[in-house]
PDB file of C-alpha atoms in Angstrom:
ATOM      1  CA  MET A   1       6.703 -14.843 -17.087  1.00 36.00           C
ATOM      2  CA  GLU A   2       7.896 -15.255 -20.329  1.00 41.00           C
ATOM      3  CA  ARG A   3      11.176 -13.540 -21.425  1.00 38.00           C
ATOM      4  CA  GLY A   4      10.984 -10.109 -22.921  1.00 42.00           C
ATOM      5  CA  SER A   5       7.620  -9.507 -20.844  1.00 69.00           C
ATOM      6  CA  SER A   6       6.978  -7.172 -18.719  1.00 90.00           C
ATOM      7  CA  ILE A   7       4.903  -6.102 -15.296  1.00 97.00           C
ATOM      8  CA  ARG A   8       3.434  -2.417 -15.004  1.00 98.00           C
ATOM      9  CA  TYR A   9       2.014  -1.175 -11.729  1.00 98.00           C
ATOM     10  CA  ALA A  10       0.681   1.858 -10.743  1.00 98.00           C
ATOM     11  CA  VAL A  11      -0.569   4.256  -7.695  1.00 98.00           C
ATOM     12  CA  LEU A  12      -3.464   4.837  -8.477  1.00 98.00           C
ATOM     13  CA  GLY A  13      -3.707   6.918  -5.705  1.00 98.00           C
ATOM     14  CA  SER A  14      -2.760   7.595  -1.817  1.00 97.00           C
ATOM     15  CA  GLY A  15      -3.099   9.440   0.853  1.00 94.00           C
ATOM     16  CA  SER A  16      -6.403  10.738   2.827  1.00 92.00           C
ATOM     17  CA  SER A  17      -8.631  10.975  -0.262  1.00 91.00           C
ATOM     18  CA  GLY A  18      -7.878   7.373  -1.489  1.00 96.00           C
ATOM     19  CA  ASN A  19      -5.389   4.704  -1.734  1.00 98.00           C
ATOM     20  CA  SER A  20      -4.935   1.748  -4.486  1.00 98.00           C
ATOM     21  CA  TYR A  21      -2.443  -0.296  -6.315  1.00 98.00           C
ATOM     22  CA  ALA A  22      -2.482  -2.228  -9.124  1.00 98.00           C
ATOM     23  CA  PHE A  23      -0.026  -4.667 -10.534  1.00 98.00           C
ATOM     24  CA  TYR A  24      -0.577  -5.501 -14.614  1.00 98.00           C
ATOM     25  CA  ASP A  25       0.886  -8.492 -16.471  1.00 97.00           C
ATOM     26  CA  GLY A  26      -0.995  -7.909 -19.597  1.00 97.00           C
ATOM     27  CA  ARG A  27      -3.199 -10.122 -19.187  1.00 97.00           C
ATOM     28  CA  SER A  28      -4.329  -9.532 -15.488  1.00 98.00           C
ATOM     29  CA  THR A  29      -4.436  -7.202 -12.504  1.00 98.00           C
ATOM     30  CA  LEU A  30      -4.000  -7.660  -9.005  1.00 98.00           C
ATOM     31  CA  LEU A  31      -5.345  -4.434  -6.874  1.00 98.00           C
ATOM     32  CA  VAL A  32      -4.166  -3.795  -3.994  1.00 98.00           C
ATOM     33  CA  ASP A  33      -6.991  -1.669  -1.505  1.00 98.00           C
ATOM     34  CA  GLN A  34      -9.667   0.214  -3.312  1.00 98.00           C
ATOM     35  CA  GLY A  35     -10.531   3.494  -1.548  1.00 98.00           C
ATOM     36  CA  TYR A  36     -12.252   5.279  -4.412  1.00 98.00           C
ATOM     37  CA  SER A  37     -16.108   4.650  -6.104  1.00 97.00           C
ATOM     38  CA  LEU A  38     -15.950   2.322  -8.860  1.00 97.00           C
ATOM     39  CA  ALA A  39     -16.514   4.819 -11.041  1.00 98.00           C
ATOM     40  CA  GLU A  40     -13.256   6.661 -10.027  1.00 98.00           C
ATOM     41  CA  LEU A  41     -11.642   3.500  -9.799  1.00 98.00           C
ATOM     42  CA  LYS A  42     -12.335   2.589 -13.815  1.00 98.00           C
ATOM     43  CA  ARG A  43     -11.461   6.047 -14.789  1.00 98.00           C
ATOM     44  CA  ARG A  44      -7.680   5.846 -12.662  1.00 98.00           C
ATOM     45  CA  LEU A  45      -6.852   2.050 -14.156  1.00 98.00           C
ATOM     46  CA  ALA A  46      -8.144   3.668 -17.809  1.00 98.00           C
ATOM     47  CA  SER A  47      -5.753   6.818 -17.241  1.00 98.00           C
ATOM     48  CA  VAL A  48      -2.617   4.290 -16.994  1.00 98.00           C
ATOM     49  CA  SER A  49      -4.244   1.989 -19.522  1.00 98.00           C
ATOM     50  CA  ILE A  50      -5.062  -1.193 -17.774  1.00 98.00           C
ATOM     51  CA  PRO A  51      -7.953  -2.533 -18.385  1.00 98.00           C
ATOM     52  CA  PHE A  52     -10.413  -3.258 -15.650  1.00 98.00           C
ATOM     53  CA  ALA A  53     -12.030  -5.965 -17.329  1.00 98.00           C
ATOM     54  CA  SER A  54      -8.437  -7.286 -16.503  1.00 98.00           C
ATOM     55  CA  VAL A  55      -8.797  -7.214 -12.304  1.00 98.00           C
ATOM     56  CA  VAL A  56      -8.680 -10.694 -10.868  1.00 98.00           C
ATOM     57  CA  GLY A  57      -8.723  -9.735  -7.512  1.00 98.00           C
ATOM     58  CA  VAL A  58      -8.362  -7.393  -4.224  1.00 98.00           C
ATOM     59  CA  CYS A  59      -5.784  -7.339  -1.377  1.00 98.00           C
ATOM     60  CA  VAL A  60      -6.822  -5.271   1.869  1.00 98.00           C
ATOM     61  CA  THR A  61      -3.986  -3.902   3.789  1.00 98.00           C
ATOM     62  CA  HIS A  62      -6.722  -2.557   6.555  1.00 98.00           C
ATOM     63  CA  LEU A  63     -10.590  -1.453   7.381  1.00 98.00           C
ATOM     64  CA  HIS A  64      -9.883   2.316   7.059  1.00 98.00           C
ATOM     65  CA  PRO A  65     -12.804   4.143   4.557  1.00 97.00           C
ATOM     66  CA  ASP A  66      -9.517   5.527   2.372  1.00 97.00           C
ATOM     67  CA  HIS A  67      -8.791   1.797   1.571  1.00 98.00           C
ATOM     68  CA  VAL A  68     -12.203   0.340   1.324  1.00 98.00           C
ATOM     69  CA  ARG A  69     -14.326   2.561   0.619  1.00 97.00           C
ATOM     70  CA  GLY A  70     -14.837   0.973  -2.525  1.00 98.00           C
ATOM     71  CA  ILE A  71     -14.387  -2.671  -1.866  1.00 98.00           C
ATOM     72  CA  GLY A  72     -18.038  -3.393  -1.455  1.00 97.00           C
ATOM     73  CA  THR A  73     -19.475  -1.648  -4.330  1.00 98.00           C
ATOM     74  CA  LEU A  74     -16.659  -3.479  -6.449  1.00 98.00           C
ATOM     75  CA  ALA A  75     -17.511  -7.149  -5.125  1.00 98.00           C
ATOM     76  CA  ARG A  76     -21.286  -6.292  -5.531  1.00 98.00           C
ATOM     77  CA  GLN A  77     -20.970  -5.644  -8.808  1.00 97.00           C
ATOM     78  CA  THR A  78     -18.422  -7.859 -10.477  1.00 98.00           C
ATOM     79  CA  GLY A  79     -18.077 -10.773  -7.551  1.00 98.00           C
ATOM     80  CA  LEU A  80     -14.412 -10.465  -7.795  1.00 98.00           C
ATOM     81  CA  PRO A  81     -12.412 -12.050  -4.199  1.00 98.00           C
ATOM     82  CA  VAL A  82     -11.589  -9.483  -1.318  1.00 98.00           C
ATOM     83  CA  TYR A  83      -8.451 -11.081   0.618  1.00 98.00           C
ATOM     84  CA  PHE A  84      -8.273  -9.835   4.437  1.00 98.00           C
ATOM     85  CA  ALA A  85      -6.116 -10.949   6.707  1.00 98.00           C
ATOM     86  CA  GLN A  86      -8.231 -14.249   8.645  1.00 97.00           C
ATOM     87  CA  ASP A  87      -8.668 -12.440  11.979  1.00 97.00           C
ATOM     88  CA  THR A  88      -9.949  -8.770  10.732  1.00 98.00           C
ATOM     89  CA  PRO A  89     -13.470 -10.020  10.858  1.00 97.00           C
ATOM     90  CA  VAL A  90     -12.955 -11.079  14.293  1.00 96.00           C
ATOM     91  CA  LYS A  91     -10.946  -7.826  15.639  1.00 97.00           C
ATOM     92  CA  GLU A  92     -13.228  -5.480  13.237  1.00 97.00           C
ATOM     93  CA  ALA A  93     -16.350  -6.991  13.336  1.00 97.00           C
ATOM     94  CA  ILE A  94     -18.865  -4.107  13.263  1.00 97.00           C
ATOM     95  CA  VAL A  95     -16.538  -2.469  10.487  1.00 97.00           C
ATOM     96  CA  PHE A  96     -16.056  -5.589   8.264  1.00 97.00           C
ATOM     97  CA  ALA A  97     -20.214  -6.076   8.115  1.00 97.00           C
ATOM     98  CA  ARG A  98     -20.802  -2.395   7.402  1.00 97.00           C
ATOM     99  CA  LEU A  99     -18.423  -3.193   3.999  1.00 97.00           C
ATOM    100  CA  GLY A 100     -21.497  -5.343   2.866  1.00 96.00           C
ATOM    101  CA  LEU A 101     -19.583  -7.584   1.434  1.00 98.00           C
ATOM    102  CA  PRO A 102     -21.233 -11.065  -0.544  1.00 98.00           C
ATOM    103  CA  SER A 103     -19.949 -13.779   1.831  1.00 97.00           C
ATOM    104  CA  ASP A 104     -18.835 -15.842  -1.740  1.00 98.00           C
ATOM    105  CA  THR A 105     -16.486 -12.983  -2.425  1.00 98.00           C
ATOM    106  CA  VAL A 106     -14.533 -13.053   0.848  1.00 98.00           C
ATOM    107  CA  ARG A 107     -11.204 -14.681   1.070  1.00 98.00           C
ATOM    108  CA  LEU A 108      -9.777 -14.867   4.624  1.00 98.00           C
ATOM    109  CA  VAL A 109      -5.739 -15.654   4.754  1.00 98.00           C
ATOM    110  CA  PRO A 110      -3.133 -16.107   7.345  1.00 98.00           C
ATOM    111  CA  HIS A 111       0.297 -14.674   7.697  1.00 98.00           C
ATOM    112  CA  GLY A 112       2.783 -15.832   5.521  1.00 98.00           C
ATOM    113  CA  VAL A 113       1.351 -18.662   3.523  1.00 98.00           C
ATOM    114  CA  SER A 114       1.950 -17.726  -0.181  1.00 98.00           C
ATOM    115  CA  PHE A 115      -1.041 -18.387  -2.428  1.00 98.00           C
ATOM    116  CA  PRO A 116      -2.614 -17.914  -6.149  1.00 98.00           C
ATOM    117  CA  ILE A 117      -4.245 -15.091  -7.163  1.00 98.00           C
ATOM    118  CA  GLY A 118      -4.485 -15.377 -11.034  1.00 97.00           C
ATOM    119  CA  PRO A 119      -0.717 -15.832 -12.185  1.00 97.00           C
ATOM    120  CA  PHE A 120       0.209 -13.870  -9.008  1.00 98.00           C
ATOM    121  CA  SER A 121       1.860 -15.548  -5.949  1.00 98.00           C
ATOM    122  CA  VAL A 122       1.028 -13.111  -3.256  1.00 98.00           C
ATOM    123  CA  HIS A 123       1.085 -13.355   0.692  1.00 98.00           C
ATOM    124  CA  CYS A 124       0.308 -10.825   3.759  1.00 98.00           C
ATOM    125  CA  PHE A 125       2.283 -10.296   6.847  1.00 98.00           C
ATOM    126  CA  PRO A 126       1.899  -8.134  10.037  1.00 98.00           C
ATOM    127  CA  THR A 127       1.450  -4.189  10.261  1.00 98.00           C
ATOM    128  CA  SER A 128       1.273  -2.126  13.352  1.00 98.00           C
ATOM    129  CA  HIS A 129      -1.814  -0.071  12.978  1.00 98.00           C
ATOM    130  CA  ASP A 130      -5.120   1.038  14.355  1.00 97.00           C
ATOM    131  CA  SER A 131      -7.050  -1.055  12.441  1.00 97.00           C
ATOM    132  CA  GLY A 132      -7.565  -4.816  13.803  1.00 96.00           C
ATOM    133  CA  GLY A 133      -5.851  -7.379  11.301  1.00 97.00           C
ATOM    134  CA  SER A 134      -3.715  -4.736   9.484  1.00 98.00           C
ATOM    135  CA  VAL A 135      -1.060  -5.902   6.956  1.00 98.00           C
ATOM    136  CA  GLY A 136       1.380  -5.571   4.144  1.00 98.00           C
ATOM    137  CA  TRP A 137       1.284  -7.312   0.858  1.00 99.00           C
ATOM    138  CA  SER A 138       3.982  -8.956  -1.149  1.00 98.00           C
ATOM    139  CA  ILE A 139       3.026  -9.838  -4.862  1.00 98.00           C
ATOM    140  CA  THR A 140       5.312 -11.715  -6.985  1.00 98.00           C
ATOM    141  CA  GLN A 141       5.133 -12.875 -10.765  1.00 96.00           C
ATOM    142  CA  GLY A 142       7.785 -14.602 -12.510  1.00 93.00           C
ATOM    143  CA  ASN A 143      11.160 -13.149 -10.987  1.00 93.00           C
ATOM    144  CA  GLU A 144       9.461  -9.654 -10.071  1.00 97.00           C
ATOM    145  CA  ARG A 145       8.336  -9.286  -6.500  1.00 98.00           C
ATOM    146  CA  PHE A 146       6.591  -5.946  -5.056  1.00 98.00           C
ATOM    147  CA  MET A 147       5.923  -4.871  -1.800  1.00 98.00           C
ATOM    148  CA  VAL A 148       3.511  -2.795  -0.144  1.00 98.00           C
ATOM    149  CA  LEU A 149       4.359  -1.222   3.076  1.00 98.00           C
ATOM    150  CA  SER A 150       1.992   1.516   4.480  1.00 97.00           C
ATOM    151  CA  ASP A 151      -0.098   2.569   7.857  1.00 98.00           C
ATOM    152  CA  THR A 152       2.105   1.196  10.621  1.00 98.00           C
ATOM    153  CA  GLY A 153       3.340   2.751  13.413  1.00 98.00           C
ATOM    154  CA  VAL A 154       6.962   0.623  13.414  1.00 98.00           C
ATOM    155  CA  CYS A 155       8.410  -1.497  11.378  1.00 98.00           C
ATOM    156  CA  SER A 156       9.238  -5.559  12.167  1.00 98.00           C
ATOM    157  CA  ASP A 157      11.738  -8.095  11.164  1.00 98.00           C
ATOM    158  CA  THR A 158       9.417  -9.411   8.845  1.00 98.00           C
ATOM    159  CA  GLN A 159       9.108  -6.742   7.171  1.00 98.00           C
ATOM    160  CA  ARG A 160      12.442  -5.379   6.959  1.00 98.00           C
ATOM    161  CA  GLU A 161      12.989  -9.431   5.471  1.00 98.00           C
ATOM    162  CA  GLU A 162      10.227  -8.759   2.829  1.00 98.00           C
ATOM    163  CA  ALA A 163      11.513  -5.106   1.696  1.00 98.00           C
ATOM    164  CA  LYS A 164      15.475  -6.895   1.404  1.00 97.00           C
ATOM    165  CA  GLU A 165      13.283  -9.537  -1.114  1.00 97.00           C
ATOM    166  CA  ALA A 166      11.658  -6.984  -3.351  1.00 98.00           C
ATOM    167  CA  ASP A 167      12.102  -5.200  -6.692  1.00 98.00           C
ATOM    168  CA  VAL A 168       9.795  -2.585  -5.616  1.00 98.00           C
ATOM    169  CA  LEU A 169       8.596  -0.876  -2.653  1.00 98.00           C
ATOM    170  CA  PHE A 170       6.116   1.152  -1.775  1.00 98.00           C
ATOM    171  CA  LEU A 171       6.777   2.737   1.494  1.00 98.00           C
ATOM    172  CA  GLU A 172       4.360   4.827   3.894  1.00 98.00           C
ATOM    173  CA  ALA A 173       6.219   8.103   4.712  1.00 98.00           C
ATOM    174  CA  ASN A 174       3.394   9.956   6.463  1.00 98.00           C
ATOM    175  CA  TYR A 175       5.058  12.798   8.216  1.00 98.00           C
ATOM    176  CA  ASP A 176       7.587  14.858   8.956  1.00 98.00           C
ATOM    177  CA  ALA A 177       8.381  14.581  12.660  1.00 98.00           C
ATOM    178  CA  GLN A 178       9.155  18.749  13.148  1.00 98.00           C
ATOM    179  CA  MET A 179       5.820  19.410  10.956  1.00 98.00           C
ATOM    180  CA  LEU A 180       3.653  16.903  13.142  1.00 98.00           C
ATOM    181  CA  ASP A 181       5.208  18.206  16.320  1.00 98.00           C
ATOM    182  CA  LYS A 182       4.500  22.383  15.577  1.00 98.00           C
ATOM    183  CA  GLY A 183       1.579  21.765  13.354  1.00 98.00           C
ATOM    184  CA  PRO A 184      -2.400  22.516  13.817  1.00 97.00           C
ATOM    185  CA  TYR A 185      -3.970  18.808  14.953  1.00 98.00           C
ATOM    186  CA  PRO A 186      -4.590  17.886  18.564  1.00 98.00           C
ATOM    187  CA  PRO A 187      -2.467  16.152  21.082  1.00 98.00           C
ATOM    188  CA  MET A 188      -4.512  13.150  21.120  1.00 98.00           C
ATOM    189  CA  LEU A 189      -4.177  13.215  17.582  1.00 98.00           C
ATOM    190  CA  LYS A 190      -0.767  13.757  17.218  1.00 98.00           C
ATOM    191  CA  ARG A 191       0.083  11.270  19.782  1.00 98.00           C
ATOM    192  CA  ARG A 192      -1.929   8.627  17.885  1.00 97.00           C
ATOM    193  CA  ILE A 193      -0.112   9.264  14.332  1.00 98.00           C
ATOM    194  CA  ALA A 194       3.264   8.999  15.818  1.00 98.00           C
ATOM    195  CA  GLY A 195       2.249   6.566  17.706  1.00 98.00           C
ATOM    196  CA  THR A 196       3.106   2.379  17.763  1.00 98.00           C
ATOM    197  CA  TRP A 197      -0.295   2.201  16.300  1.00 98.00           C
ATOM    198  CA  GLY A 198       0.225   5.091  13.867  1.00 98.00           C
ATOM    199  CA  HIS A 199       2.039   5.967  10.788  1.00 98.00           C
ATOM    200  CA  LEU A 200       5.684   6.079   9.386  1.00 98.00           C
ATOM    201  CA  SER A 201       7.382   9.309   9.634  1.00 98.00           C
ATOM    202  CA  ASN A 202      10.194  10.011   6.983  1.00 98.00           C
ATOM    203  CA  ASP A 203      12.417   9.448   9.180  1.00 98.00           C
ATOM    204  CA  GLN A 204      11.562   5.880  10.133  1.00 98.00           C
ATOM    205  CA  ALA A 205      10.736   5.165   6.511  1.00 98.00           C
ATOM    206  CA  LEU A 206      14.476   6.045   5.708  1.00 98.00           C
ATOM    207  CA  THR A 207      15.556   4.394   8.817  1.00 98.00           C
ATOM    208  CA  PHE A 208      13.889   1.186   7.350  1.00 98.00           C
ATOM    209  CA  LEU A 209      15.279   1.286   3.815  1.00 97.00           C
ATOM    210  CA  THR A 210      18.598   1.605   5.417  1.00 96.00           C
ATOM    211  CA  GLU A 211      17.917  -1.460   8.049  1.00 97.00           C
ATOM    212  CA  SER A 212      16.016  -3.696   5.737  1.00 98.00           C
ATOM    213  CA  GLY A 213      18.546  -3.810   3.257  1.00 96.00           C
ATOM    214  CA  PHE A 214      16.368  -3.352   0.232  1.00 97.00           C
ATOM    215  CA  HIS A 215      18.372  -3.067  -3.069  1.00 95.00           C
ATOM    216  CA  GLY A 216      15.477  -3.092  -5.654  1.00 97.00           C
ATOM    217  CA  SER A 217      15.298  -1.084  -8.646  1.00 97.00           C
ATOM    218  CA  HIS A 218      12.449   1.344  -7.261  1.00 98.00           C
ATOM    219  CA  VAL A 219      11.074   3.160  -3.873  1.00 98.00           C
ATOM    220  CA  TYR A 220       7.626   4.650  -3.940  1.00 98.00           C
ATOM    221  CA  PHE A 221       6.830   6.833  -0.936  1.00 98.00           C
ATOM    222  CA  VAL A 222       3.339   7.092  -0.355  1.00 98.00           C
ATOM    223  CA  HIS A 223       0.625   8.182   2.114  1.00 98.00           C
ATOM    224  CA  LEU A 224       1.824  11.038   2.766  1.00 98.00           C
ATOM    225  CA  SER A 225      -0.025  13.157   5.177  1.00 97.00           C
ATOM    226  CA  ASP A 226      -1.079  17.041   3.136  1.00 94.00           C
ATOM    227  CA  THR A 227      -0.874  18.308   6.727  1.00 97.00           C
ATOM    228  CA  ASN A 228       2.418  17.193   8.160  1.00 98.00           C
ATOM    229  CA  ASN A 229       4.343  16.606   5.646  1.00 98.00           C
ATOM    230  CA  ASP A 230       5.368  17.656   2.204  1.00 98.00           C
ATOM    231  CA  PRO A 231       6.275  16.675  -1.274  1.00 98.00           C
ATOM    232  CA  MET A 232       9.861  18.706  -1.649  1.00 98.00           C
ATOM    233  CA  LEU A 233      10.828  18.217   1.908  1.00 98.00           C
ATOM    234  CA  LEU A 234      10.787  14.756   1.499  1.00 98.00           C
ATOM    235  CA  GLU A 235      12.536  14.963  -1.773  1.00 98.00           C
ATOM    236  CA  ARG A 236      15.347  16.845  -0.272  1.00 98.00           C
ATOM    237  CA  GLN A 237      15.567  14.111   2.842  1.00 98.00           C
ATOM    238  CA  VAL A 238      15.770  11.113   0.650  1.00 98.00           C
ATOM    239  CA  GLU A 239      18.219  12.567  -1.363  1.00 97.00           C
ATOM    240  CA  SER A 240      20.348  13.074   1.924  1.00 96.00           C
ATOM    241  CA  ARG A 241      20.361   9.897   2.893  1.00 94.00           C
ATOM    242  CA  TYR A 242      19.287   7.574  -0.475  1.00 94.00           C
ATOM    243  CA  LEU A 243      21.096   7.408  -3.414  1.00 89.00           C
ATOM    244  CA  ARG A 244      19.142   4.648  -5.539  1.00 93.00           C
ATOM    245  CA  PRO A 245      15.709   6.043  -7.753  1.00 97.00           C
ATOM    246  CA  PHE A 246      13.165   6.812  -6.070  1.00 98.00           C
ATOM    247  CA  THR A 247       9.291   8.793  -6.690  1.00 98.00           C
ATOM    248  CA  VAL A 248       7.340  11.041  -3.880  1.00 98.00           C
ATOM    249  CA  CYS A 249       4.041  10.639  -4.575  1.00 98.00           C
ATOM    250  CA  GLU A 250       2.014  13.386  -3.861  1.00 97.00           C
ATOM    251  CA  LYS A 251      -1.863  12.802  -2.232  1.00 93.00           C
ATOM    252  CA  GLY A 252      -4.559  11.458  -4.996  1.00 90.00           C
ATOM    253  CA  LYS A 253      -1.884  11.847  -8.230  1.00 97.00           C
ATOM    254  CA  THR A 254      -1.454   8.587  -9.915  1.00 98.00           C
ATOM    255  CA  TYR A 255       2.096   7.386 -11.026  1.00 98.00           C
ATOM    256  CA  GLN A 256       3.228   4.116 -12.856  1.00 98.00           C
ATOM    257  CA  GLY A 257       5.863   2.019 -13.642  1.00 98.00           C
ATOM    258  CA  SER A 258       7.241  -1.322 -15.347  1.00 97.00           C
ATOM    259  CA  VAL A 259       9.745  -3.994 -14.542  1.00 96.00           C
ATOM    260  CA  GLY A 260      11.086  -6.848 -16.281  1.00 88.00           C
TER     261      GLY A 260
END
């Protein structure tokens, strides 16, 4: 990365209605997840002044619809490569087949091995979620490193090491434990959300920040439940335990920033 240049990034949206993250170096854009229609993806990219034509690939965290709803259409219409953890089609064969991806657009990659996508160097790491082959992603361009960690019921030492090296972290804070416990969901769904293969609570997310030693420039709290969480509540919880810059991302809204 040339001196004086910067990387722009955006939470194009997060939550149950759709998830996508964009990383743009002025020429090339890498997406993590694509849970929107193609028209909506283009609209959201345009809203943060990122050209759709700059997209060079998509990295997928897992196969739940809010993360991959638009993957098939994007790949069929553009031929862009789509990257998955190598065990995804084995563990989720039926769901994977339903995406309708042209075979020449599919890239299967091992955990922890860095590879290039345009000017970016990326690698994936395992997460704990009820979708086979679930992973998070680390993205490096020049001296800047980003980490997307969402949809995981528990955190691992590998994830903590990844966060320690990140400059910007996108971290799930899906639910407040008391809101989930007292909320309208049936007991089985509550157990699924709070279980090993579910989602991170606000407290788990904040504990992860402390345990990982994250000291980057910004953390974005993402994938908030609109039933079992509240942005203002989370902001108060973060302010009481975390002193560095942060943003709580409300469901469906777009946020952007830059580094470098």
